[in-house]
Coordinates of C-alpha atoms in Angstrom, one line a residue:
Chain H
X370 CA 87.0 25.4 97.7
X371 CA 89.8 23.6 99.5
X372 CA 89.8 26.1 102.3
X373 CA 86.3 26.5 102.4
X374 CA 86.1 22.7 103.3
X375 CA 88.6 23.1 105.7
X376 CA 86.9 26.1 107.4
X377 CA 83.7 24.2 107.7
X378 CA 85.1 21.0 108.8
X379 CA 86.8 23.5 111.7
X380 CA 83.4 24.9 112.3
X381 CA 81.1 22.4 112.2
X382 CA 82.6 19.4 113.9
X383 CA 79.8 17.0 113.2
X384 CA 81.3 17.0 109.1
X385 CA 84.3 14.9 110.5
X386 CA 82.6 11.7 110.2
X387 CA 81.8 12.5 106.4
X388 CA 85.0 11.8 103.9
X389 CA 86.8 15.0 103.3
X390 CA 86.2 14.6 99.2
X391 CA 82.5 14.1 99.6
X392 CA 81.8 17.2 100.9
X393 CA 84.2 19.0 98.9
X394 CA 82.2 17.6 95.7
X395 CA 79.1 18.8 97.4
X396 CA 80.6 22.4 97.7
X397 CA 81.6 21.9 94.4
X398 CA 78.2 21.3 93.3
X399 CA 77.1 23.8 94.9
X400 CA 79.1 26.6 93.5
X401 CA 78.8 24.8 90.3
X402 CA 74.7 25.8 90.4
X403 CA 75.8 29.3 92.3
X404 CA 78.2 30.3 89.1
X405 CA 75.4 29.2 87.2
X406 CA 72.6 30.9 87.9
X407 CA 74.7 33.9 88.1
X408 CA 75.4 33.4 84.7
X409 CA 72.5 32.9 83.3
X410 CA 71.0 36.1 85.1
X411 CA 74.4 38.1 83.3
X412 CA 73.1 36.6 80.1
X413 CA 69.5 37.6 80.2
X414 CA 70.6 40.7 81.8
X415 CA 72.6 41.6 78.8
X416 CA 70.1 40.5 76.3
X417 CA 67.7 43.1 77.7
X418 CA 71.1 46.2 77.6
X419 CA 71.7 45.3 74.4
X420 CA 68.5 45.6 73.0
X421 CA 67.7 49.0 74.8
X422 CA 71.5 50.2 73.8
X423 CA 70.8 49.3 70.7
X424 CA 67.7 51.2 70.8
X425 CA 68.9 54.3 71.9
X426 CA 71.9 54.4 69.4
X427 CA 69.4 54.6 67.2
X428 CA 67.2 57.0 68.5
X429 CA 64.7 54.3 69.3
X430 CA 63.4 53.2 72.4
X431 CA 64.4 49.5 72.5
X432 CA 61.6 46.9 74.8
X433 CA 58.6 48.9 76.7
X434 CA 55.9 46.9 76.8
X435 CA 56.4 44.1 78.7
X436 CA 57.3 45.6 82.5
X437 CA 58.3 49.1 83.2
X438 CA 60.4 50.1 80.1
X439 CA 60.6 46.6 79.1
X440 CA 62.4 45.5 82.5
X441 CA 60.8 41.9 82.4
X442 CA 61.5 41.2 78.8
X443 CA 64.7 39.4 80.1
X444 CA 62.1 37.3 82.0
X445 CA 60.2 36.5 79.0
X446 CA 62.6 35.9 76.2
X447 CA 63.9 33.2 78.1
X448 CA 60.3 31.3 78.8
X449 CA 59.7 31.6 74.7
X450 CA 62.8 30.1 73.9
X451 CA 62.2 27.0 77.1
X452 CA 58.6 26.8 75.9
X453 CA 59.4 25.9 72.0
X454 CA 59.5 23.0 69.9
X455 CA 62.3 20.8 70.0
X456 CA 63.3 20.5 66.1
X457 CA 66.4 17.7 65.1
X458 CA 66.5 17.5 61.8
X459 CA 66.1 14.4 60.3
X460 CA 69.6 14.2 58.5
X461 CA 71.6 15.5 61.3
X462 CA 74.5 14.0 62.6
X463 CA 71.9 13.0 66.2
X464 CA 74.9 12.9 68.7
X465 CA 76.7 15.8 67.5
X466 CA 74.4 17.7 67.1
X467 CA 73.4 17.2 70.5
X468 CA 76.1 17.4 72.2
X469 CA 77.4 20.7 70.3
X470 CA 75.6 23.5 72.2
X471 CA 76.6 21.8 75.8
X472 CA 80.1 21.9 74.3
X473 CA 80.5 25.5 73.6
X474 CA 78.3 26.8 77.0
X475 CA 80.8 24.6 78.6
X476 CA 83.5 26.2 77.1
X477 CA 82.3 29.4 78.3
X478 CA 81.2 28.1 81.9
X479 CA 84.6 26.3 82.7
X480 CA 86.2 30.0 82.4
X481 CA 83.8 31.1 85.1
X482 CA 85.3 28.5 88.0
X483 CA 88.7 30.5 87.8
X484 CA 87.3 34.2 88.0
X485 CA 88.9 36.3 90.7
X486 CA 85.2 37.9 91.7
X487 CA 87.2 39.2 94.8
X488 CA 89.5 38.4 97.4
X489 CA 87.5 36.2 99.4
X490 CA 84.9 35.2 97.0
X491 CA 86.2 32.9 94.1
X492 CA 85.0 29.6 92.9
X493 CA 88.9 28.3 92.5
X494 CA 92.3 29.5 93.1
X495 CA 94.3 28.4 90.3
X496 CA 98.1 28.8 90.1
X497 CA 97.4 28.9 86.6
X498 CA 94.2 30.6 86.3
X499 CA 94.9 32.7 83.4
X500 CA 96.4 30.3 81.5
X501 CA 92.8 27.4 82.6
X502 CA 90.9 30.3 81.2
X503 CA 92.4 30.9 77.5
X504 CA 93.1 26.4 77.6
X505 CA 88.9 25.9 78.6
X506 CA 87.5 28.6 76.7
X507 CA 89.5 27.2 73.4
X508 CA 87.1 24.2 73.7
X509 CA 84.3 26.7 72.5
X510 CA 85.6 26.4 68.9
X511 CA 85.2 22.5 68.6
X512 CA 81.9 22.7 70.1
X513 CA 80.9 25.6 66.6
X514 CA 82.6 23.4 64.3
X515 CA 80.7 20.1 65.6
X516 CA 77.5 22.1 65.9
X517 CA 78.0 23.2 62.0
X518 CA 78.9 20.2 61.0
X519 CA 76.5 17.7 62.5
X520 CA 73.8 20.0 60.7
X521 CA 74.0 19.1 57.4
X522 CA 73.6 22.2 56.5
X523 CA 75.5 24.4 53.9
X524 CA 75.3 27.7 55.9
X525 CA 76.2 26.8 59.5
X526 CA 79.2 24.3 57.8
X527 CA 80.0 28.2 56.3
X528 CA 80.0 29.8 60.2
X529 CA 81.5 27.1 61.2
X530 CA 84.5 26.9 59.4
X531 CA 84.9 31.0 59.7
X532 CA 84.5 30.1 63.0
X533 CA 87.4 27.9 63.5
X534 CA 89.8 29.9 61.2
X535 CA 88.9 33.1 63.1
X536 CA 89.4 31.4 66.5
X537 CA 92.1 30.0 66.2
X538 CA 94.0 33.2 64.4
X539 CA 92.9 35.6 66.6
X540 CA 93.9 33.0 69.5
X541 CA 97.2 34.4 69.6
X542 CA 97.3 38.4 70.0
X543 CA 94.9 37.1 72.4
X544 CA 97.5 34.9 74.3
X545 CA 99.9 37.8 74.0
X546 CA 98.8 40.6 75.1
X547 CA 97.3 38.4 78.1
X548 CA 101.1 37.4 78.3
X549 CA 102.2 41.1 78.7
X550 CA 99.5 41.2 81.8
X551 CA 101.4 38.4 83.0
X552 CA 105.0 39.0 82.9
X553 CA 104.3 42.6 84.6
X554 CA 102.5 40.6 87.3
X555 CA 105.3 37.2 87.4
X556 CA 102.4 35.4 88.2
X557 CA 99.7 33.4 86.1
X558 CA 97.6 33.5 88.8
X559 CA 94.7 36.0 88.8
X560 CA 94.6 36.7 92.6
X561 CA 98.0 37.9 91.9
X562 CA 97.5 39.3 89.2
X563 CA 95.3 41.6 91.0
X564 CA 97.4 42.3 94.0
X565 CA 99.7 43.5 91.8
X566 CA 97.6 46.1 90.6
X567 CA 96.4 47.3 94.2
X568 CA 96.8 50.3 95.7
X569 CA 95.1 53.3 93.2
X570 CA 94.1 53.5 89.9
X571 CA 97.4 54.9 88.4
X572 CA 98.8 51.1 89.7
X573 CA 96.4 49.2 87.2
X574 CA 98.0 48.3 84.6
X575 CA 96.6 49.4 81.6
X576 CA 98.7 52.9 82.8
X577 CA 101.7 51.2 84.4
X578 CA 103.2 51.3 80.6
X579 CA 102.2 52.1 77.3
X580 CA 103.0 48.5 76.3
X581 CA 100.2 47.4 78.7
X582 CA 98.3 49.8 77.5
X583 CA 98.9 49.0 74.2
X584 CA 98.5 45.6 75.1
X585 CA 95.0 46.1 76.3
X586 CA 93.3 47.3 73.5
X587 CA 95.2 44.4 71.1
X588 CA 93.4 41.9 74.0
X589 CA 89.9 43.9 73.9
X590 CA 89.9 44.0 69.8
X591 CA 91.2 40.2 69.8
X592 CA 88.5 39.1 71.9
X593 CA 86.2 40.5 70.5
X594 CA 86.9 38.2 67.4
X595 CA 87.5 35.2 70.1
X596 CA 83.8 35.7 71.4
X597 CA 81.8 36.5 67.5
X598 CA 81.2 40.1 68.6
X599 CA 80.1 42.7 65.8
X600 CA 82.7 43.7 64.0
X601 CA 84.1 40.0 63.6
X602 CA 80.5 38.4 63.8
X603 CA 81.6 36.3 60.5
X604 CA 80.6 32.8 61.9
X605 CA 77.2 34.3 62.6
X606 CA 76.6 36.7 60.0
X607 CA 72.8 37.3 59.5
X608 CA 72.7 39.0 56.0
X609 CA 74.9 36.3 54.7
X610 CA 74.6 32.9 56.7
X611 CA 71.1 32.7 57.6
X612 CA 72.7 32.0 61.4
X613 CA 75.8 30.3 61.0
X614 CA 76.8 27.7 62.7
X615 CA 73.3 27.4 64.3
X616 CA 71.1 28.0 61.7
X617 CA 69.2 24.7 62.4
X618 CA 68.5 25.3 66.0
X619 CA 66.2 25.8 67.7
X620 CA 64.4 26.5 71.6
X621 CA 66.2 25.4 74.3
X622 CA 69.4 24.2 72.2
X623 CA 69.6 27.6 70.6
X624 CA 69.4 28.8 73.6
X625 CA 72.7 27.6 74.8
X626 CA 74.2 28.7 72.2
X627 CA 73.0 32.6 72.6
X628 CA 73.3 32.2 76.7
X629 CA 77.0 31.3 75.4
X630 CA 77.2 34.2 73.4
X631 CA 76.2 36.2 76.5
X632 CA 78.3 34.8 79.0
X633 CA 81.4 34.8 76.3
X634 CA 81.0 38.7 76.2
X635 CA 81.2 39.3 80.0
X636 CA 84.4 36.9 80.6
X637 CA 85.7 38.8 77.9
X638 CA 85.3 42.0 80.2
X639 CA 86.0 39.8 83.5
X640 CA 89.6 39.0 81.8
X641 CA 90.2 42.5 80.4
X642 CA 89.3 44.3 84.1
X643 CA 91.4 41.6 86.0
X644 CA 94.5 41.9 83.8
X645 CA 94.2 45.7 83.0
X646 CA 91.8 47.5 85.3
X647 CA 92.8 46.3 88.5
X648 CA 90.0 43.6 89.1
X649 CA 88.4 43.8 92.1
X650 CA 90.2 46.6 93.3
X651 CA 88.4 49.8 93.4
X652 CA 89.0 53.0 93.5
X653 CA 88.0 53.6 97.0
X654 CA 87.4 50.2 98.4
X655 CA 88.1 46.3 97.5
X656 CA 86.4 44.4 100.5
X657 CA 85.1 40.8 99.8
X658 CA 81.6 42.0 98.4
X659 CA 82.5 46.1 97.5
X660 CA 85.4 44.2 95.6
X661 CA 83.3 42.0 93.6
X662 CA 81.0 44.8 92.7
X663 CA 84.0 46.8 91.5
X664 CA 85.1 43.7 89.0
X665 CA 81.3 42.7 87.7
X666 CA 81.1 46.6 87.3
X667 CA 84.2 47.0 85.3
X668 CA 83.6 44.1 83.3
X669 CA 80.0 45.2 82.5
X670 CA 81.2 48.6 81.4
X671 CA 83.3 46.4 78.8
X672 CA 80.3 44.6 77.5
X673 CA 78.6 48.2 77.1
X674 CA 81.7 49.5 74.8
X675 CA 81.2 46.2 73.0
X676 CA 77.4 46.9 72.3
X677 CA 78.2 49.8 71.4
X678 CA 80.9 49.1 69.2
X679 CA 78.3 46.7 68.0
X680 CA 76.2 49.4 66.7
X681 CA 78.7 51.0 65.1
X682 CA 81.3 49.1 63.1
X683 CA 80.0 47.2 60.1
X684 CA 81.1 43.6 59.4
X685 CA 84.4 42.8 58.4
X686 CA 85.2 41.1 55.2
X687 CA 87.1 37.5 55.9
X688 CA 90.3 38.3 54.1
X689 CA 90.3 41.7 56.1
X690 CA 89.7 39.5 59.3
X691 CA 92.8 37.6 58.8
X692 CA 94.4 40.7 57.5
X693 CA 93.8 42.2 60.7
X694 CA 94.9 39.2 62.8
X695 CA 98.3 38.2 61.0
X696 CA 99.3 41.5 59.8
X697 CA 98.6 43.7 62.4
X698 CA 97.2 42.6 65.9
X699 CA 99.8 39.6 66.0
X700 CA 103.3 41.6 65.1
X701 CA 101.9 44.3 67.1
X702 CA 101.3 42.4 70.2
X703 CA 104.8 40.6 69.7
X704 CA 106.1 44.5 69.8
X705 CA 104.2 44.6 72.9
X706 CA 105.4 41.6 74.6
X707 CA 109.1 42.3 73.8
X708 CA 108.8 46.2 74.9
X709 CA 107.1 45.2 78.1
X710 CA 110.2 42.8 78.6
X711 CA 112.4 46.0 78.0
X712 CA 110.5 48.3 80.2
X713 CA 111.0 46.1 83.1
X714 CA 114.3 45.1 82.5
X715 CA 115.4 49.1 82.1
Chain A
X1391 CA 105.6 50.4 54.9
X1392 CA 104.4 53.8 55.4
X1393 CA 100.9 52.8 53.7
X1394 CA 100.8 50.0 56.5
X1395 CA 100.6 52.7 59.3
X1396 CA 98.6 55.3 58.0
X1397 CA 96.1 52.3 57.4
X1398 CA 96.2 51.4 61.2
X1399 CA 96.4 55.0 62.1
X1400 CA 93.0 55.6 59.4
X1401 CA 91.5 52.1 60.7
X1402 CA 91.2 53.1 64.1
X1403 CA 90.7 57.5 63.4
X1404 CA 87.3 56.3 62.1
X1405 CA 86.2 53.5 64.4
X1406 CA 86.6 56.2 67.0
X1407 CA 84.8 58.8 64.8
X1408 CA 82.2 56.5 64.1
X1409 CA 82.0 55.6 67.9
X1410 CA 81.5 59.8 68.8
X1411 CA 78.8 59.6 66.2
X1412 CA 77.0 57.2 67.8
X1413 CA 77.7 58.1 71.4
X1414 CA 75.8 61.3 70.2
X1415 CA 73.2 59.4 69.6
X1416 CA 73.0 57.5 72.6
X1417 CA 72.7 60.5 74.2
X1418 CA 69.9 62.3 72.1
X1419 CA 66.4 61.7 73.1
X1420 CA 64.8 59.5 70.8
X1421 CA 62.2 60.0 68.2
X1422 CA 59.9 56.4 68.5
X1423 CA 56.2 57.0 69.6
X1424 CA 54.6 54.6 71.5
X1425 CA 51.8 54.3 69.1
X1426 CA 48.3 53.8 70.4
X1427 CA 49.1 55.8 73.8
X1428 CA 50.7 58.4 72.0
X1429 CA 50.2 60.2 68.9
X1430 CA 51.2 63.1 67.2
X1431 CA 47.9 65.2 67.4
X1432 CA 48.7 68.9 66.9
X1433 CA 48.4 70.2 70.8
X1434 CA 50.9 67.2 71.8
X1435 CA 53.8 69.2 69.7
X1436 CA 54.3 71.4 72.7
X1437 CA 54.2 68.8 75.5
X1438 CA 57.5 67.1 73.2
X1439 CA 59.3 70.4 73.3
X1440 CA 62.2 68.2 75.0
X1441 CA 62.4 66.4 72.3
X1442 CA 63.7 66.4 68.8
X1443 CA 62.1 69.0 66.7
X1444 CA 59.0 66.9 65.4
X1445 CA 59.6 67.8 61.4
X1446 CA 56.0 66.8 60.8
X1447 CA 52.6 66.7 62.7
X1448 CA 50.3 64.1 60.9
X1449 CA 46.8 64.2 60.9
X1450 CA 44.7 62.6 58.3
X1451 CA 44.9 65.4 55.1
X1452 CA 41.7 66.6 53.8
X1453 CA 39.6 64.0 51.7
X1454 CA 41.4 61.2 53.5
X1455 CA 39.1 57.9 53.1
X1456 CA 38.6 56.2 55.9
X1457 CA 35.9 54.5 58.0
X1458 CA 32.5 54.7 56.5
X1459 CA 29.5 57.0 57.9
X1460 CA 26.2 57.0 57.5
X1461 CA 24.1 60.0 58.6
X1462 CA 21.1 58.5 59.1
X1463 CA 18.6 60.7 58.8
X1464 CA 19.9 61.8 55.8
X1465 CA 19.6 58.7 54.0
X1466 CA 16.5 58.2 51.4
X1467 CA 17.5 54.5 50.3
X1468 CA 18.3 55.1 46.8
X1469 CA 20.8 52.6 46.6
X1470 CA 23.4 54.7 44.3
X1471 CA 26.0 53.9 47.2
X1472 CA 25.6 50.2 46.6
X1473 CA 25.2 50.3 43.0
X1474 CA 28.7 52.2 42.4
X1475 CA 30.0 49.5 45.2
X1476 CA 33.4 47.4 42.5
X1477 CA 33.4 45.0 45.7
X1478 CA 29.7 45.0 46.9
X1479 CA 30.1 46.0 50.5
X1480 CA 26.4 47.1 50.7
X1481 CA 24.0 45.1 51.9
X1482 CA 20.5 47.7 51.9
X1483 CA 17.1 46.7 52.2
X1484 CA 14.4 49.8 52.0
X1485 CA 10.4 49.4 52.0
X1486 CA 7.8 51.7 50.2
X1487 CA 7.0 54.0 52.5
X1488 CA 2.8 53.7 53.4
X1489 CA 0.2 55.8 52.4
X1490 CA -0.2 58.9 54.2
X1491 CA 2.7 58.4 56.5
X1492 CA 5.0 61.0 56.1
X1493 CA 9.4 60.4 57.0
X1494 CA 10.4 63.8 57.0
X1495 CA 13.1 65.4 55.0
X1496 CA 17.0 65.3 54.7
X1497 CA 18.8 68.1 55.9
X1498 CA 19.4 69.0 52.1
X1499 CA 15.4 68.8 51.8
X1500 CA 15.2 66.2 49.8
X1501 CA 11.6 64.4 50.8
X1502 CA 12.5 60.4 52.2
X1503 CA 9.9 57.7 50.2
X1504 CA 11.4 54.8 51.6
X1505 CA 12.1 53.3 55.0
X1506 CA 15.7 51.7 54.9
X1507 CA 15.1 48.7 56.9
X1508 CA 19.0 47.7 56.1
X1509 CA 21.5 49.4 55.8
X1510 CA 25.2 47.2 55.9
X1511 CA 28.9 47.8 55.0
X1512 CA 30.8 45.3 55.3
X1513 CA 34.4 47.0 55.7
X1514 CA 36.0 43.5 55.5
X1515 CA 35.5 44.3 51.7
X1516 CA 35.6 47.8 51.4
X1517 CA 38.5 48.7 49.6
X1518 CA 38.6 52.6 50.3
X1519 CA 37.8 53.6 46.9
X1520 CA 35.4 56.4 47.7
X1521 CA 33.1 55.7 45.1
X1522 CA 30.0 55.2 46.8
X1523 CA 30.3 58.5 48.1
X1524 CA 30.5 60.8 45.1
X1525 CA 27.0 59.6 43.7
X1526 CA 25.3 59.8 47.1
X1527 CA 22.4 63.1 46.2
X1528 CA 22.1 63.7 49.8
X1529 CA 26.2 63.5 51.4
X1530 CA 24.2 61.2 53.9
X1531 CA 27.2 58.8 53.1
X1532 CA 30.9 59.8 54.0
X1533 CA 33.9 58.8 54.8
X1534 CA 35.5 60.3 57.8
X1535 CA 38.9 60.4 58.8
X1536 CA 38.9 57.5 61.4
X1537 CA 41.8 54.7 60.1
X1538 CA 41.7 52.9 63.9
X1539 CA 38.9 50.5 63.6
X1540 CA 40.8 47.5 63.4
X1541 CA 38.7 44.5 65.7
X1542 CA 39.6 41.2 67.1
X1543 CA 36.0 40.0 65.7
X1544 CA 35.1 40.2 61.7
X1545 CA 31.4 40.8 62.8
X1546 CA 32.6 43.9 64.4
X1547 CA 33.7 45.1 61.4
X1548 CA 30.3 45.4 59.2
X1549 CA 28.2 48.6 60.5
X1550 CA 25.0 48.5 60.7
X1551 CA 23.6 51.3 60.0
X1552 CA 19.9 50.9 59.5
X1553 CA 17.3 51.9 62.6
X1554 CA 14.0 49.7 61.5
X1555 CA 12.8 50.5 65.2
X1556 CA 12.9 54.0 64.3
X1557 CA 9.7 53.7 62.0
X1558 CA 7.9 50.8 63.9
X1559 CA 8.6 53.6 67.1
X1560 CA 6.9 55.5 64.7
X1561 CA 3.9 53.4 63.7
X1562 CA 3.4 52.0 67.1
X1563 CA 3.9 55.5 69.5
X1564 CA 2.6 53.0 72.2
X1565 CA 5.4 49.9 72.5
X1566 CA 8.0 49.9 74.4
X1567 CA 11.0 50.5 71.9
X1568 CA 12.2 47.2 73.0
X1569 CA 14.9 46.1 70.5
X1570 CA 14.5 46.2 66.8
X1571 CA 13.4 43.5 64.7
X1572 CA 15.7 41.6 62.3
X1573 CA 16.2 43.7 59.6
X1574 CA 15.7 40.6 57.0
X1575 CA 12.5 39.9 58.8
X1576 CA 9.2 41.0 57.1
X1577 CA 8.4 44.8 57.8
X1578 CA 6.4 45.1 60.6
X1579 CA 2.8 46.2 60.0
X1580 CA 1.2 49.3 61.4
X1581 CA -0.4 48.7 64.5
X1582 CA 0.8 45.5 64.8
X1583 CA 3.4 44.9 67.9
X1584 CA 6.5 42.5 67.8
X1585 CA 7.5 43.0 71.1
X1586 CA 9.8 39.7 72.5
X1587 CA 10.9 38.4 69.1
X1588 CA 13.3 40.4 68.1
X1589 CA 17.0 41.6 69.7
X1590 CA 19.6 40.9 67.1
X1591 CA 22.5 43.0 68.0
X1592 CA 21.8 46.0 66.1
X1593 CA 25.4 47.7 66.6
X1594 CA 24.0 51.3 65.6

């Protein structure tokens, strides 16, 4: 953003007269709105995959009747839930409960400033990207437990404090394995991340070591619990929560809470393909637009294995959650931080 | 110890079986019918070949009861139908037939006395028992095998099967035919026209 105010300032010499900071809150702004309605196309997009993915796991044929195949059901899903009723319970906690779903789809949106979506094209060039990513997408858990709180309501106070217990433990492979990433890189920032990994597919580094690759999976499993996905879907489960943590809402604030859910699993495959699959670099190119394609198409063939993971894995139990978390994910992505710390030593 | 890693080893042996299993799937064709455009009549088996092998072709069985029929000409008004009616879905009204006029003959042979000025099934009620069928002397009434009448209107739904215009075309060779009159209407006289008065949707 900096340089992009500087390069238009250089271009356009009329923007001299206007303060430096106002325009870059403008362009701020503006890629603000950009990021966002690119979101909220990823979102609606994915609603519409998973539904036919789930379809054709299941020798079904998912949405066909509105659109060819179904294609504008991701048009209308969206209208239904902006065209119903507003419900606040009466005995609600009213500011909680309306500030919750804002909370967690900021969570999920702050991520998105710091994505390396190529070289040139990027929102903000943190020093510390990674390490902004796993700090702003950690608010998402407050958001669940205000949102189960404030709604006096047995089964989303249930998701909710699943919710926070499963965050928080899986929080740490999580930071881990995303700190193995980082110390074969030296750099917490993504665009270097990235670099590091250029030049072919054998220099990513999910197959620079088997600790990275090791690592990768204990991030993809990990987040997978970070973000609510099927087999870890405790804070949401259907057959035994009604919801969860948002059982009591409805129309547009539902919404936010499913565009979160959306958005959650692509940054989940954003991280995963810029610390282990090379990011935006390609197999054959990595230019500022052929780049970003590579990345969004990397990540989105994560969100596919987490579909269809989805349809596969039944529900974990909570004590085999936390089994899974503390027993085995955590020691073995301690194994992989201090084996990655050997392999580049050696 | 050892248990712990033959547990991860197990844990993630049958995620990834489970995960082939249902790739295989993804990749099968699937088995869902798009119901009113397609069905599984007997000559679409072979356009599905593709497909999966269709273990079944359904086509209502024999003596499946479904929408009610009623052959008119076959019908003498004797009202079993609507006597052996549990729900009273009949609503018939029939006239003496006059002197000297003759209706003809069912197809069984049987000779008609009575005009059936009336003849309505209300299949809001009818609950697919088959009864009025059985005592019916002439088959005139049956069920056939059509189960796709549903409607967006509950008028739509009660046939009416009675053609009064038939035997006023009849007595009065020289009208027009114009429309029928209502069938709760008094029976027209012979030689007596009711040309402009009448008109309420007779269905059938």
């Amino acid at each position: 953003m900096q340089e992009l105010t500087d390069t238009l300032v250089r271009f356009l010499p009329f923007l001299q007269a206007i303060p430096r900071s106002l325009i870059l809150g403008t362009l701020i702004i503006i890629g603000a709105t950009v990021v966002l309605a690119f979101l909220v196309v990823v979102a609606a997009v994915s609603t519409y995959v998973e539904r036919k993915v789930a379809g054709q796991l299941q020798a079904r044929l998912g949405p066909m009747r509105v659109g060819w195949h179904g294609l504008l059901q991701f048009v209308a899903d969206p209208i239904k839930l902006l065209l119903k009723e507003d419900i606040i319970p009466s005995n609600v906690d009213r500011p909680l409960y309306i500030l919750a779903p804002y909370i967690v789809f900021c969570g999920s949106f702050g991520a998105f400033a710091a994505l390396p979506y190529s070289t040139r094209l990027r929102i903000s060039d943190l020093n510390v990207g990674i390490f902004y990513i796993l700090a702003v997408t950690s608010l998402v858990v407050i958001g669940i437990i205000m949102a189960g709180w404030s709604s006096n309501n047995k089964w989303s106070l249930f998701g909710a404090m699943r919710s926070a217990a499963q965050i928080v433990s899986y929080e740490i492979p999580v930071a881990l394995s995303i700190l193995v990433a980082v110390a074969a890189a030296g750099s917490l920032n993504l665009q270097e991340i990235i670099q590091a990994q250029a030049g072919g597919v054998h220099r990513w580094f999910v197959f620079r070591s088997p600790f990275l690759f090791l690592a990768f999976f204990l991030y993809y499993i990990s987040s997978l619990a970070e973000v609510n996905r099927t087999p870890f879907d405790l804070p949401e489960a259907d057959s035994e929560l009604v919801a969860g943590y948002h059982t009591e809402y409805s129309g547009l604030r539902f919404a936010w809470f499913f565009l979160a859910e959306y958005v959650d699993m692509f940054l989940v495959g954003a991280i995963a393909s810029a610390l282990f699959l090379g990011g935006w670099n390609g197999p054959i190119f990595s230019g500022p637009i052929s780049g970003a394609i590579m990345f969004i198409g990397k990540a989105y063939l994560l969100v596919l294995v987490m579909m269809w993971i989805r349809w596969t894995v039944p529900r974990l139990r909570v004590d085999q959650l936390m089994y899974m978390s503390w027993k085995v994910l955590t020691p073995f992505s301690f194994a992989c931080v201090l084996g990655q710390g050997a392999w580049m030593v050696l | 110890m050892r248990k712990y890693f033959t547990d991860i080893y197990l844990g993630i042996w049958t995620v990834l079986l489970g995960m082939k299993i249902t790739l295989i799937h993804l990749l099968r064709p699937t088995v869902t019918l798009q119901y009113p455009e397609e069905k599984l009549y007997p000559e679409k088996k072979k356009k599905r070949s593709g497909a999966l092998p269709i273990l079944y072709e359904w086509s209502p069985p024999e003596g499946y009861r479904g929408d009610l029929l009623l052959k008119n000409d076959d019908c003498i008004g004797c009202m079993l139908c609507a006597q052996a009616c549990p729900v009273d879905c009949f609503d018939i009204v029939t006239e003496r037939v006059s002197p000297g006029e003759d209706l003809g003959k069912t197809s069984k042979g049987q000779p008609k006395k009575l005009k059936v000025l009336k003849f309505d099934i209300d299949m809001t009620k009818c609950m697919f028992c088959g009864l009025c069928v059985e005592p019916c002397p002439t088959n005139g009434l049956v069920m056939t095998k059509n189960y796709e009448f549903s409607s967006y209107n509950r008028r739509d739904l009660v046939h009416h099967f009675a053609r009064p215009e038939k035997y006023r075309k009849k007595d009065s060779p020289g009208s027009g035919g114009v429309g029928g009159a209502a069938p709760t209407s008094p029976p027209p006289n012979v030689g007596e026209e009711k040309g402009g008065g009448g008109g309420s949707g007779l269905t059938r």
